[in-house]
PDB file of C-alpha atoms and ligand atoms in Angstrom:
ATOM      1  CA  MET A   1       4.169 143.266  11.437  1.00 87.00           C
ATOM      2  CA  HIS A   2       3.399 139.549  11.130  1.00 97.00           C
ATOM      3  CA  SER A   3       5.749 136.938   9.699  1.00 98.00           C
ATOM      4  CA  ILE A   4       5.311 133.726   7.734  1.00 98.00           C
ATOM      5  CA  PHE A   5       7.741 130.815   7.375  1.00 99.00           C
ATOM      6  CA  ILE A   6       7.144 128.732   4.241  1.00 99.00           C
ATOM      7  CA  SER A   7       8.881 125.447   3.429  1.00 98.00           C
ATOM      8  CA  GLY A   8       9.501 124.594  -0.223  1.00 98.00           C
ATOM      9  CA  ALA A   9       8.927 128.213  -1.237  1.00 98.00           C
ATOM     10  CA  ALA A  10      11.460 128.561  -4.053  1.00 98.00           C
ATOM     11  CA  GLN A  11       8.879 127.825  -6.751  1.00 98.00           C
ATOM     12  CA  GLY A  12       5.292 126.799  -7.470  1.00 98.00           C
ATOM     13  CA  ILE A  13       2.645 127.180  -4.762  1.00 98.00           C
ATOM     14  CA  GLY A  14       5.213 128.107  -2.078  1.00 98.00           C
ATOM     15  CA  ALA A  15       6.565 130.974  -4.187  1.00 98.00           C
ATOM     16  CA  ALA A  16       3.006 132.212  -4.852  1.00 98.00           C
ATOM     17  CA  ILE A  17       2.293 132.166  -1.078  1.00 98.00           C
ATOM     18  CA  ALA A  18       5.540 134.065  -0.400  1.00 98.00           C
ATOM     19  CA  THR A  19       4.701 136.693  -3.023  1.00 98.00           C
ATOM     20  CA  LEU A  20       1.114 137.198  -1.845  1.00 98.00           C
ATOM     21  CA  PHE A  21       1.985 137.533   1.848  1.00 98.00           C
ATOM     22  CA  TYR A  22       4.867 139.888   0.984  1.00 98.00           C
ATOM     23  CA  GLN A  23       2.391 142.071  -0.917  1.00 98.00           C
ATOM     24  CA  HIS A  24       0.226 142.108   2.219  1.00 98.00           C
ATOM     25  CA  GLY A  25       3.107 143.436   4.337  1.00 98.00           C
ATOM     26  CA  TYR A  26       4.354 140.233   5.985  1.00 98.00           C
ATOM     27  CA  LYS A  27       7.974 139.365   6.739  1.00 98.00           C
ATOM     28  CA  VAL A  28       8.459 136.267   4.617  1.00 98.00           C
ATOM     29  CA  GLY A  29      10.749 133.256   5.119  1.00 98.00           C
ATOM     30  CA  ILE A  30      11.492 131.393   1.885  1.00 98.00           C
ATOM     31  CA  TYR A  31      13.081 128.087   2.883  1.00 98.00           C
ATOM     32  CA  ASP A  32      13.850 125.375   0.371  1.00 98.00           C
ATOM     33  CA  ILE A  33      16.277 122.649  -0.609  1.00 98.00           C
ATOM     34  CA  ASN A  34      16.893 124.752  -3.731  1.00 98.00           C
ATOM     35  CA  ILE A  35      18.786 127.620  -2.100  1.00 98.00           C
ATOM     36  CA  ASP A  36      19.690 129.458  -5.330  1.00 98.00           C
ATOM     37  CA  GLN A  37      16.076 129.790  -6.437  1.00 98.00           C
ATOM     38  CA  ALA A  38      14.962 130.653  -2.891  1.00 98.00           C
ATOM     39  CA  GLN A  39      17.537 133.449  -2.703  1.00 98.00           C
ATOM     40  CA  ALA A  40      16.602 134.772  -6.141  1.00 98.00           C
ATOM     41  CA  LEU A  41      12.940 135.029  -5.063  1.00 98.00           C
ATOM     42  CA  ALA A  42      13.833 136.750  -1.772  1.00 98.00           C
ATOM     43  CA  GLN A  43      15.975 139.263  -3.649  1.00 98.00           C
ATOM     44  CA  GLN A  44      13.212 139.874  -6.161  1.00 98.00           C
ATOM     45  CA  LEU A  45      10.652 140.489  -3.390  1.00 98.00           C
ATOM     46  CA  GLY A  46      12.740 142.868  -1.244  1.00 98.00           C
ATOM     47  CA  THR A  47      14.047 143.525   2.234  1.00 98.00           C
ATOM     48  CA  ARG A  48      11.139 141.910   4.121  1.00 98.00           C
ATOM     49  CA  ALA A  49      11.989 138.531   2.564  1.00 98.00           C
ATOM     50  CA  LYS A  50      14.657 136.137   3.806  1.00 98.00           C
ATOM     51  CA  ALA A  51      15.796 132.920   2.154  1.00 98.00           C
ATOM     52  CA  GLY A  52      17.548 129.892   3.571  1.00 98.00           C
ATOM     53  CA  LEU A  53      18.467 126.279   2.963  1.00 98.00           C
ATOM     54  CA  LEU A  54      16.123 123.700   4.478  1.00 98.00           C
ATOM     55  CA  ASP A  55      15.654 120.009   3.834  1.00 98.00           C
ATOM     56  CA  VAL A  56      12.344 119.371   5.617  1.00 98.00           C
ATOM     57  CA  SER A  57      13.230 115.732   6.275  1.00 98.00           C
ATOM     58  CA  ASP A  58      16.074 116.850   8.580  1.00 98.00           C
ATOM     59  CA  TYR A  59      14.839 117.912  12.049  1.00 98.00           C
ATOM     60  CA  SER A  60      18.079 119.630  13.038  1.00 98.00           C
ATOM     61  CA  GLN A  61      17.860 121.842   9.935  1.00 98.00           C
ATOM     62  CA  TRP A  62      14.359 122.893  10.987  1.00 98.00           C
ATOM     63  CA  GLN A  63      15.648 123.842  14.450  1.00 98.00           C
ATOM     64  CA  HIS A  64      18.478 125.872  12.970  1.00 98.00           C
ATOM     65  CA  THR A  65      16.434 127.691  10.311  1.00 98.00           C
ATOM     66  CA  LEU A  66      13.518 128.513  12.626  1.00 98.00           C
ATOM     67  CA  SER A  67      15.865 129.964  15.206  1.00 98.00           C
ATOM     68  CA  GLU A  68      17.622 132.012  12.517  1.00 98.00           C
ATOM     69  CA  PHE A  69      14.285 133.243  11.093  1.00 98.00           C
ATOM     70  CA  LYS A  70      12.896 134.168  14.528  1.00 98.00           C
ATOM     71  CA  ALA A  71      16.024 136.208  15.305  1.00 98.00           C
ATOM     72  CA  TRP A  72      15.466 138.123  12.061  1.00 98.00           C
ATOM     73  CA  SER A  73      11.668 138.484  12.119  1.00 98.00           C
ATOM     74  CA  GLY A  74      11.010 139.021  15.849  1.00 98.00           C
ATOM     75  CA  GLU A  75       8.310 136.343  16.066  1.00 98.00           C
ATOM     76  CA  ILE A  76       6.901 133.536  13.933  1.00 98.00           C
ATOM     77  CA  ASN A  77       3.173 133.866  13.303  1.00 98.00           C
ATOM     78  CA  VAL A  78       2.403 131.546  10.414  1.00 98.00           C
ATOM     79  CA  LEU A  79       4.025 128.237   9.475  1.00 98.00           C
ATOM     80  CA  VAL A  80       3.168 126.826   6.058  1.00 98.00           C
ATOM     81  CA  ASN A  81       4.258 123.218   5.564  1.00 98.00           C
ATOM     82  CA  ASN A  82       4.320 123.370   1.787  1.00 98.00           C
ATOM     83  CA  ALA A  83       7.394 121.390   0.635  1.00 98.00           C
ATOM     84  CA  GLY A  84       6.407 118.185  -1.089  1.00 98.00           C
ATOM     85  CA  ILE A  85       7.332 115.731  -3.820  1.00 98.00           C
ATOM     86  CA  LEU A  86       5.324 113.402  -6.041  1.00 98.00           C
ATOM     87  CA  TYR A  87       6.086 110.165  -7.878  1.00 97.00           C
ATOM     88  CA  SER A  88       3.382 108.823 -10.168  1.00 96.00           C
ATOM     89  CA  GLY A  89       2.888 105.573 -12.040  1.00 95.00           C
ATOM     90  CA  ALA A  90       2.170 101.969 -11.143  1.00 96.00           C
ATOM     91  CA  PHE A  91       3.010 101.159  -7.510  1.00 97.00           C
ATOM     92  CA  GLU A  92       5.133  98.095  -8.297  1.00 98.00           C
ATOM     93  CA  GLN A  93       7.020  99.862 -11.091  1.00 97.00           C
ATOM     94  CA  THR A  94       8.087 102.665  -8.767  1.00 97.00           C
ATOM     95  CA  ASP A  95      11.321 102.028  -6.892  1.00 98.00           C
ATOM     96  CA  ILE A  96      10.826 101.460  -3.166  1.00 98.00           C
ATOM     97  CA  THR A  97      13.293 104.281  -2.420  1.00 98.00           C
ATOM     98  CA  ALA A  98      10.893 106.700  -4.160  1.00 98.00           C
ATOM     99  CA  HIS A  99       8.018 105.511  -1.956  1.00 98.00           C
ATOM    100  CA  HIS A 100      10.186 105.982   1.132  1.00 98.00           C
ATOM    101  CA  ARG A 101      11.387 109.405   0.014  1.00 98.00           C
ATOM    102  CA  THR A 102       7.782 110.569  -0.413  1.00 98.00           C
ATOM    103  CA  ILE A 103       7.037 109.671   3.207  1.00 98.00           C
ATOM    104  CA  ASP A 104      10.284 111.263   4.428  1.00 98.00           C
ATOM    105  CA  ILE A 105       9.488 114.612   2.811  1.00 98.00           C
ATOM    106  CA  ASN A 106       5.672 114.806   2.681  1.00 98.00           C
ATOM    107  CA  VAL A 107       4.954 113.266   6.090  1.00 98.00           C
ATOM    108  CA  LYS A 108       8.077 113.469   8.247  1.00 98.00           C
ATOM    109  CA  GLY A 109       8.695 116.963   6.846  1.00 98.00           C
ATOM    110  CA  VAL A 110       5.339 118.148   8.225  1.00 98.00           C
ATOM    111  CA  LEU A 111       5.872 116.406  11.586  1.00 98.00           C
ATOM    112  CA  ASN A 112       9.322 117.987  11.858  1.00 98.00           C
ATOM    113  CA  GLY A 113       7.988 121.448  10.978  1.00 98.00           C
ATOM    114  CA  CYS A 114       5.121 121.365  13.459  1.00 98.00           C
ATOM    115  CA  HIS A 115       7.281 119.929  16.237  1.00 98.00           C
ATOM    116  CA  ALA A 116      10.206 122.326  15.800  1.00 98.00           C
ATOM    117  CA  ALA A 117       8.027 125.431  15.300  1.00 98.00           C
ATOM    118  CA  LEU A 118       5.713 124.989  18.294  1.00 98.00           C
ATOM    119  CA  PRO A 119       7.959 126.754  20.867  1.00 98.00           C
ATOM    120  CA  TYR A 120       8.034 129.826  18.584  1.00 98.00           C
ATOM    121  CA  LEU A 121       4.322 129.705  17.709  1.00 98.00           C
ATOM    122  CA  GLN A 122       3.389 129.447  21.392  1.00 98.00           C
ATOM    123  CA  LYS A 123       5.258 132.671  22.146  1.00 97.00           C
ATOM    124  CA  ALA A 124       3.828 134.626  19.189  1.00 98.00           C
ATOM    125  CA  SER A 125       1.051 137.229  19.553  1.00 96.00           C
ATOM    126  CA  PHE A 126      -0.915 135.338  16.863  1.00 97.00           C
ATOM    127  CA  ALA A 127      -0.097 131.900  15.465  1.00 98.00           C
ATOM    128  CA  ARG A 128      -1.514 129.567  12.850  1.00 98.00           C
ATOM    129  CA  VAL A 129      -0.279 126.534  10.881  1.00 98.00           C
ATOM    130  CA  ILE A 130      -1.366 125.756   7.326  1.00 98.00           C
ATOM    131  CA  ASN A 131      -0.501 122.370   5.827  1.00 98.00           C
ATOM    132  CA  LEU A 132      -0.612 121.400   2.159  1.00 98.00           C
ATOM    133  CA  SER A 133      -2.836 118.357   1.954  1.00 98.00           C
ATOM    134  CA  SER A 134      -4.494 117.550  -1.364  1.00 97.00           C
ATOM    135  CA  ALA A 135      -7.664 116.335  -3.056  1.00 96.00           C
ATOM    136  CA  SER A 136      -5.830 112.995  -3.178  1.00 96.00           C
ATOM    137  CA  ALA A 137      -6.552 112.792   0.575  1.00 97.00           C
ATOM    138  CA  ILE A 138     -10.274 112.422  -0.151  1.00 96.00           C
ATOM    139  CA  TYR A 139      -9.974 108.885  -1.561  1.00 96.00           C
ATOM    140  CA  GLY A 140      -6.820 106.792  -2.133  1.00 96.00           C
ATOM    141  CA  GLN A 141      -5.530 107.351  -5.660  1.00 96.00           C
ATOM    142  CA  PRO A 142      -4.298 104.689  -8.090  1.00 95.00           C
ATOM    143  CA  ASP A 143      -0.966 105.565  -9.760  1.00 95.00           C
ATOM    144  CA  LEU A 144      -0.371 108.006  -6.892  1.00 97.00           C
ATOM    145  CA  VAL A 145      -0.653 105.566  -4.014  1.00 98.00           C
ATOM    146  CA  THR A 146       2.144 106.775  -1.740  1.00 98.00           C
ATOM    147  CA  TYR A 147       1.619 110.451  -2.558  1.00 98.00           C
ATOM    148  CA  SER A 148      -2.067 110.046  -1.783  1.00 98.00           C
ATOM    149  CA  ALA A 149      -1.244 108.185   1.455  1.00 98.00           C
ATOM    150  CA  SER A 150       1.183 110.947   2.447  1.00 98.00           C
ATOM    151  CA  LYS A 151      -1.553 113.562   2.021  1.00 98.00           C
ATOM    152  CA  PHE A 152      -3.972 111.449   4.109  1.00 98.00           C
ATOM    153  CA  ALA A 153      -1.263 111.533   6.785  1.00 98.00           C
ATOM    154  CA  VAL A 154      -1.096 115.323   6.494  1.00 98.00           C
ATOM    155  CA  ARG A 155      -4.891 115.408   6.839  1.00 98.00           C
ATOM    156  CA  GLY A 156      -4.657 113.326  10.022  1.00 98.00           C
ATOM    157  CA  ILE A 157      -1.823 115.385  11.492  1.00 98.00           C
ATOM    158  CA  THR A 158      -3.851 118.537  10.803  1.00 98.00           C
ATOM    159  CA  GLU A 159      -7.049 117.217  12.399  1.00 98.00           C
ATOM    160  CA  GLY A 160      -5.295 115.916  15.497  1.00 98.00           C
ATOM    161  CA  LEU A 161      -3.153 118.986  16.098  1.00 98.00           C
ATOM    162  CA  ASP A 162      -6.042 121.373  15.390  1.00 98.00           C
ATOM    163  CA  ILE A 163      -7.728 119.849  18.429  1.00 98.00           C
ATOM    164  CA  GLU A 164      -4.591 119.274  20.531  1.00 98.00           C
ATOM    165  CA  TRP A 165      -3.239 122.810  20.102  1.00 98.00           C
ATOM    166  CA  GLN A 166      -6.516 124.493  20.914  1.00 97.00           C
ATOM    167  CA  LYS A 167      -5.025 124.767  24.420  1.00 98.00           C
ATOM    168  CA  TYR A 168      -2.390 127.115  22.939  1.00 98.00           C
ATOM    169  CA  GLY A 169      -4.867 129.061  20.794  1.00 97.00           C
ATOM    170  CA  ILE A 170      -3.197 127.768  17.622  1.00 98.00           C
ATOM    171  CA  ARG A 171      -5.419 126.648  14.726  1.00 98.00           C
ATOM    172  CA  VAL A 172      -3.878 124.014  12.428  1.00 98.00           C
ATOM    173  CA  LEU A 173      -5.642 124.019   9.059  1.00 98.00           C
ATOM    174  CA  ASP A 174      -5.037 122.518   5.645  1.00 98.00           C
ATOM    175  CA  VAL A 175      -5.840 123.081   1.991  1.00 98.00           C
ATOM    176  CA  MET A 176      -6.893 120.310  -0.385  1.00 98.00           C
ATOM    177  CA  PRO A 177      -6.379 121.438  -3.963  1.00 97.00           C
ATOM    178  CA  LEU A 178      -6.958 119.260  -6.998  1.00 95.00           C
ATOM    179  CA  PHE A 179      -4.256 119.507  -9.692  1.00 95.00           C
ATOM    180  CA  VAL A 180      -2.428 122.847  -9.764  1.00 96.00           C
ATOM    181  CA  GLN A 181      -0.375 124.125 -12.702  1.00 96.00           C
ATOM    182  CA  THR A 182       3.174 123.739 -11.315  1.00 97.00           C
ATOM    183  CA  ALA A 183       6.301 121.702 -12.062  1.00 95.00           C
ATOM    184  CA  MET A 184       4.908 118.939  -9.837  1.00 96.00           C
ATOM    185  CA  VAL A 185       2.207 117.891 -12.292  1.00 94.00           C
ATOM    186  CA  LYS A 186       4.352 118.217 -15.426  1.00 93.00           C
ATOM    187  CA  ASP A 187       4.755 114.721 -16.913  1.00 89.00           C
ATOM    188  CA  MET A 188       2.502 113.176 -14.250  1.00 89.00           C
ATOM    189  CA  ASP A 189       1.711 109.571 -15.130  1.00 87.00           C
ATOM    190  CA  ALA A 190      -1.816 109.111 -13.767  1.00 90.00           C
ATOM    191  CA  GLY A 191      -5.208 108.683 -15.416  1.00 90.00           C
ATOM    192  CA  SER A 192      -6.864 111.150 -13.027  1.00 91.00           C
ATOM    193  CA  ILE A 193      -4.970 114.188 -14.329  1.00 92.00           C
ATOM    194  CA  LYS A 194      -5.817 113.316 -17.929  1.00 87.00           C
ATOM    195  CA  ASN A 195      -9.507 112.852 -17.082  1.00 90.00           C
ATOM    196  CA  MET A 196      -9.922 115.836 -14.771  1.00 90.00           C
ATOM    197  CA  GLY A 197      -7.441 118.331 -16.210  1.00 90.00           C
ATOM    198  CA  VAL A 198      -5.499 121.091 -14.460  1.00 93.00           C
ATOM    199  CA  HIS A 199      -7.695 124.097 -13.659  1.00 92.00           C
ATOM    200  CA  LEU A 200      -5.997 125.723 -10.678  1.00 96.00           C
ATOM    201  CA  SER A 201      -3.052 128.124 -10.511  1.00 97.00           C
ATOM    202  CA  ALA A 202      -0.532 128.454  -7.682  1.00 98.00           C
ATOM    203  CA  GLU A 203      -2.082 131.877  -7.019  1.00 98.00           C
ATOM    204  CA  ASP A 204      -5.541 130.291  -6.470  1.00 98.00           C
ATOM    205  CA  VAL A 205      -4.056 128.160  -3.675  1.00 98.00           C
ATOM    206  CA  ALA A 206      -2.104 131.105  -2.209  1.00 98.00           C
ATOM    207  CA  ASN A 207      -5.312 133.192  -2.108  1.00 98.00           C
ATOM    208  CA  GLN A 208      -7.105 130.411  -0.244  1.00 98.00           C
ATOM    209  CA  ILE A 209      -4.257 130.161   2.272  1.00 98.00           C
ATOM    210  CA  TYR A 210      -4.310 133.929   2.797  1.00 98.00           C
ATOM    211  CA  ARG A 211      -8.045 133.684   3.603  1.00 98.00           C
ATOM    212  CA  GLN A 212      -7.373 130.836   6.069  1.00 98.00           C
ATOM    213  CA  VAL A 213      -4.748 132.886   7.866  1.00 98.00           C
ATOM    214  CA  GLN A 214      -7.054 135.908   8.068  1.00 97.00           C
ATOM    215  CA  VAL A 215     -10.259 134.106   9.056  1.00 96.00           C
ATOM    216  CA  LYS A 216     -11.380 134.713  12.644  1.00 94.00           C
ATOM    217  CA  ASP A 217     -11.035 131.643  14.820  1.00 95.00           C
ATOM    218  CA  SER A 218     -14.422 130.145  15.649  1.00 95.00           C
ATOM    219  CA  ILE A 219     -15.879 126.670  16.115  1.00 94.00           C
ATOM    220  CA  PHE A 220     -17.263 127.018  12.574  1.00 96.00           C
ATOM    221  CA  THR A 221     -13.823 127.592  10.990  1.00 96.00           C
ATOM    222  CA  PRO A 222     -13.285 124.474   8.835  1.00 97.00           C
ATOM    223  CA  THR A 223     -10.102 122.497   9.407  1.00 98.00           C
ATOM    224  CA  HIS A 224      -9.984 121.363   5.747  1.00 97.00           C
ATOM    225  CA  GLN A 225     -10.443 123.613   2.773  1.00 97.00           C
ATOM    226  CA  PRO A 226     -10.843 121.945  -0.625  1.00 96.00           C
ATOM    227  CA  VAL A 227      -9.651 124.343  -3.341  1.00 96.00           C
ATOM    228  CA  GLY A 228     -11.522 124.581  -6.652  1.00 92.00           C
ATOM    229  CA  PHE A 229     -14.992 123.525  -7.728  1.00 92.00           C
ATOM    230  CA  LYS A 230     -14.146 119.876  -8.481  1.00 92.00           C
ATOM    231  CA  SER A 231     -12.300 119.363  -5.213  1.00 93.00           C
ATOM    232  CA  LYS A 232     -15.243 120.848  -3.260  1.00 95.00           C
ATOM    233  CA  ILE A 233     -17.705 118.525  -5.029  1.00 93.00           C
ATOM    234  CA  LEU A 234     -15.537 115.417  -4.467  1.00 92.00           C
ATOM    235  CA  PHE A 235     -14.970 116.324  -0.807  1.00 94.00           C
ATOM    236  CA  SER A 236     -18.699 116.849  -0.163  1.00 94.00           C
ATOM    237  CA  LEU A 237     -19.828 113.747  -2.053  1.00 93.00           C
ATOM    238  CA  SER A 238     -17.294 111.483  -0.342  1.00 93.00           C
ATOM    239  CA  LYS A 239     -18.913 112.235   3.008  1.00 92.00           C
ATOM    240  CA  VAL A 240     -22.401 111.104   1.988  1.00 95.00           C
ATOM    241  CA  SER A 241     -21.993 108.495  -0.735  1.00 94.00           C
ATOM    242  CA  PRO A 242     -21.592 104.773   0.044  1.00 93.00           C
ATOM    243  CA  GLN A 243     -18.116 103.219  -0.098  1.00 93.00           C
ATOM    244  CA  PHE A 244     -18.755 101.280  -3.292  1.00 94.00           C
ATOM    245  CA  VAL A 245     -19.848 104.501  -5.043  1.00 92.00           C
ATOM    246  CA  ASN A 246     -16.656 106.267  -3.899  1.00 92.00           C
ATOM    247  CA  ARG A 247     -14.588 103.343  -5.132  1.00 94.00           C
ATOM    248  CA  MET A 248     -16.375 103.171  -8.493  1.00 94.00           C
ATOM    249  CA  SER A 249     -16.238 106.926  -9.108  1.00 92.00           C
ATOM    250  CA  ASN A 250     -12.507 107.054  -8.295  1.00 92.00           C
ATOM    251  CA  MET A 251     -11.943 104.049 -10.550  1.00 93.00           C
ATOM    252  CA  PHE A 252     -13.775 105.890 -13.319  1.00 91.00           C
ATOM    253  CA  LEU A 253     -11.948 109.202 -12.753  1.00 91.00           C
ATOM    254  CA  ALA A 254      -8.529 107.474 -12.771  1.00 91.00           C
ATOM    255  CA  LYS A 255      -9.283 105.272 -15.782  1.00 90.00           C
ATOM    256  CA  ARG A 256      -6.562 105.057 -18.421  1.00 83.00           C
ATOM    257  CA  GLU A 257      -7.522 104.760 -22.073  1.00 71.00           C
TER     258      GLU A 257
HETATM  259  P1  NAI B 301       6.735 122.155  -6.875  1.00 92.15           P
HETATM  260  O1  NAI B 301       7.420 120.898  -7.257  1.00 92.15           O
HETATM  261  O2  NAI B 301       6.539 123.208  -7.905  1.00 92.15           O
HETATM  262  O3  NAI B 301       7.465 122.829  -5.623  1.00 92.15           O
HETATM  263  C1  NAI B 301       7.873 122.073  -4.518  1.00 92.15           C
HETATM  264  C2  NAI B 301       8.977 122.831  -3.786  1.00 92.15           C
HETATM  265  O4  NAI B 301       9.366 122.036  -2.666  1.00 92.15           O
HETATM  266  C3  NAI B 301      10.226 123.049  -4.656  1.00 92.15           C
HETATM  267  O5  NAI B 301      10.680 124.371  -4.523  1.00 92.15           O
HETATM  268  C4  NAI B 301      11.239 122.042  -4.093  1.00 92.15           C
HETATM  269  O6  NAI B 301      12.585 122.455  -4.224  1.00 92.15           O
HETATM  270  C5  NAI B 301      10.803 122.014  -2.623  1.00 92.15           C
HETATM  271  N1  NAI B 301      11.263 120.797  -1.948  1.00 92.15           N
HETATM  272  C6  NAI B 301      11.267 119.512  -2.402  1.00 92.15           C
HETATM  273  N2  NAI B 301      11.823 118.694  -1.506  1.00 92.15           N
HETATM  274  C7  NAI B 301      12.176 119.468  -0.443  1.00 92.15           C
HETATM  275  C8  NAI B 301      12.784 119.197   0.809  1.00 92.15           C
HETATM  276  N3  NAI B 301      13.178 117.960   1.146  1.00 92.15           N
HETATM  277  N4  NAI B 301      12.963 120.228   1.665  1.00 92.15           N
HETATM  278  C9  NAI B 301      12.595 121.472   1.327  1.00 92.15           C
HETATM  279  N5  NAI B 301      12.044 121.807   0.153  1.00 92.15           N
HETATM  280  C10 NAI B 301      11.822 120.799  -0.720  1.00 92.15           C
HETATM  281  O7  NAI B 301       5.333 121.679  -6.266  1.00 92.15           O
HETATM  282  P2  NAI B 301       4.000 122.484  -5.898  1.00 92.15           P
HETATM  283  O8  NAI B 301       2.967 122.065  -6.834  1.00 92.15           O
HETATM  284  O9  NAI B 301       4.278 123.919  -5.703  1.00 92.15           O
HETATM  285  O10 NAI B 301       3.650 121.786  -4.499  1.00 92.15           O
HETATM  286  C11 NAI B 301       3.676 122.439  -3.254  1.00 92.15           C
HETATM  287  C12 NAI B 301       2.829 121.635  -2.275  1.00 92.15           C
HETATM  288  O11 NAI B 301       1.479 121.584  -2.720  1.00 92.15           O
HETATM  289  C13 NAI B 301       3.280 120.165  -2.143  1.00 92.15           C
HETATM  290  O12 NAI B 301       3.160 119.760  -0.790  1.00 92.15           O
HETATM  291  C14 NAI B 301       2.242 119.439  -2.984  1.00 92.15           C
HETATM  292  O13 NAI B 301       2.110 118.096  -2.600  1.00 92.15           O
HETATM  293  C15 NAI B 301       1.005 120.260  -2.730  1.00 92.15           C
HETATM  294  N6  NAI B 301      -0.036 120.107  -3.726  1.00 92.15           N
HETATM  295  C16 NAI B 301       0.253 120.305  -5.065  1.00 92.15           C
HETATM  296  C17 NAI B 301      -0.710 120.100  -6.022  1.00 92.15           C
HETATM  297  C18 NAI B 301      -0.424 120.230  -7.465  1.00 92.15           C
HETATM  298  O14 NAI B 301      -1.240 119.748  -8.295  1.00 92.15           O
HETATM  299  N7  NAI B 301       0.664 120.876  -7.900  1.00 92.15           N
HETATM  300  C19 NAI B 301      -2.097 119.702  -5.635  1.00 92.15           C
HETATM  301  C20 NAI B 301      -2.285 119.544  -4.220  1.00 92.15           C
HETATM  302  C21 NAI B 301      -1.289 119.747  -3.306  1.00 92.15           C
END
């Protein structure tokens, strides 16, 4: 029986991933800064789910929780670096501590997770890492500058490690969804969400991640997986269109009335 360790799994996309993998027979680790909600979900799912407190920005907490989860599950097969936060609005009107916090959680959280989990993944019979990047890692986003930058960092971490850890037989992949209907996008202050709308559910992203965990490893297995029609179009176009076209189209898509 395989196991999956998910950060930020108390609600939203993380909770949908936990539920889907539980339904497919996995042992599921639901780790979050919100311990009450994490425990409630684990209880609701059943005996193959375990919850715990984890602040992804704290490396020692990662070491502790991974060791605890491994002792319970036997081995760790899948790590999903899902925990994330988002501040929106004009760059200069956002407090610098919010910009820093975004990097601490969205970037350092992923570095911490990958670094602390590797010894367990190396020993597992099958191992894969899935990171939550975003469609905002296709082109830098106005009103979401630091969030967008943090997801570019996740994209870079994923690409580099997917090559580096080939020696261990571990694929490191990411998903790049456009806006997903969760608490994160409620009250978001950015033109792009008003212009493009929210058309994805947390379950859509979880289904994509399940496919990426199941897919046979081959040289054709894509490292990045845009989720949803619009994200796929933007991802494909960005690779072939000239820079000024990318800039103009993003300016248009993020336009405020
Ligand atoms: P959400 O806000 O519903 O859930 C985020 C979860 O992360 C919460 O349970 C929260 O308690 C937890 N969390 C926050 N800080 C934490 C920390 N320091 N340590 C551990 N857990 C922490 O957000 P959602 O939408 O489910 O997002 C999940 C991931 O998907 C994030 O990385 C996000 O950037 C990414 N994503 C979301 C999109 C969206 O439109 N909702 C689109 C693309 C990517």
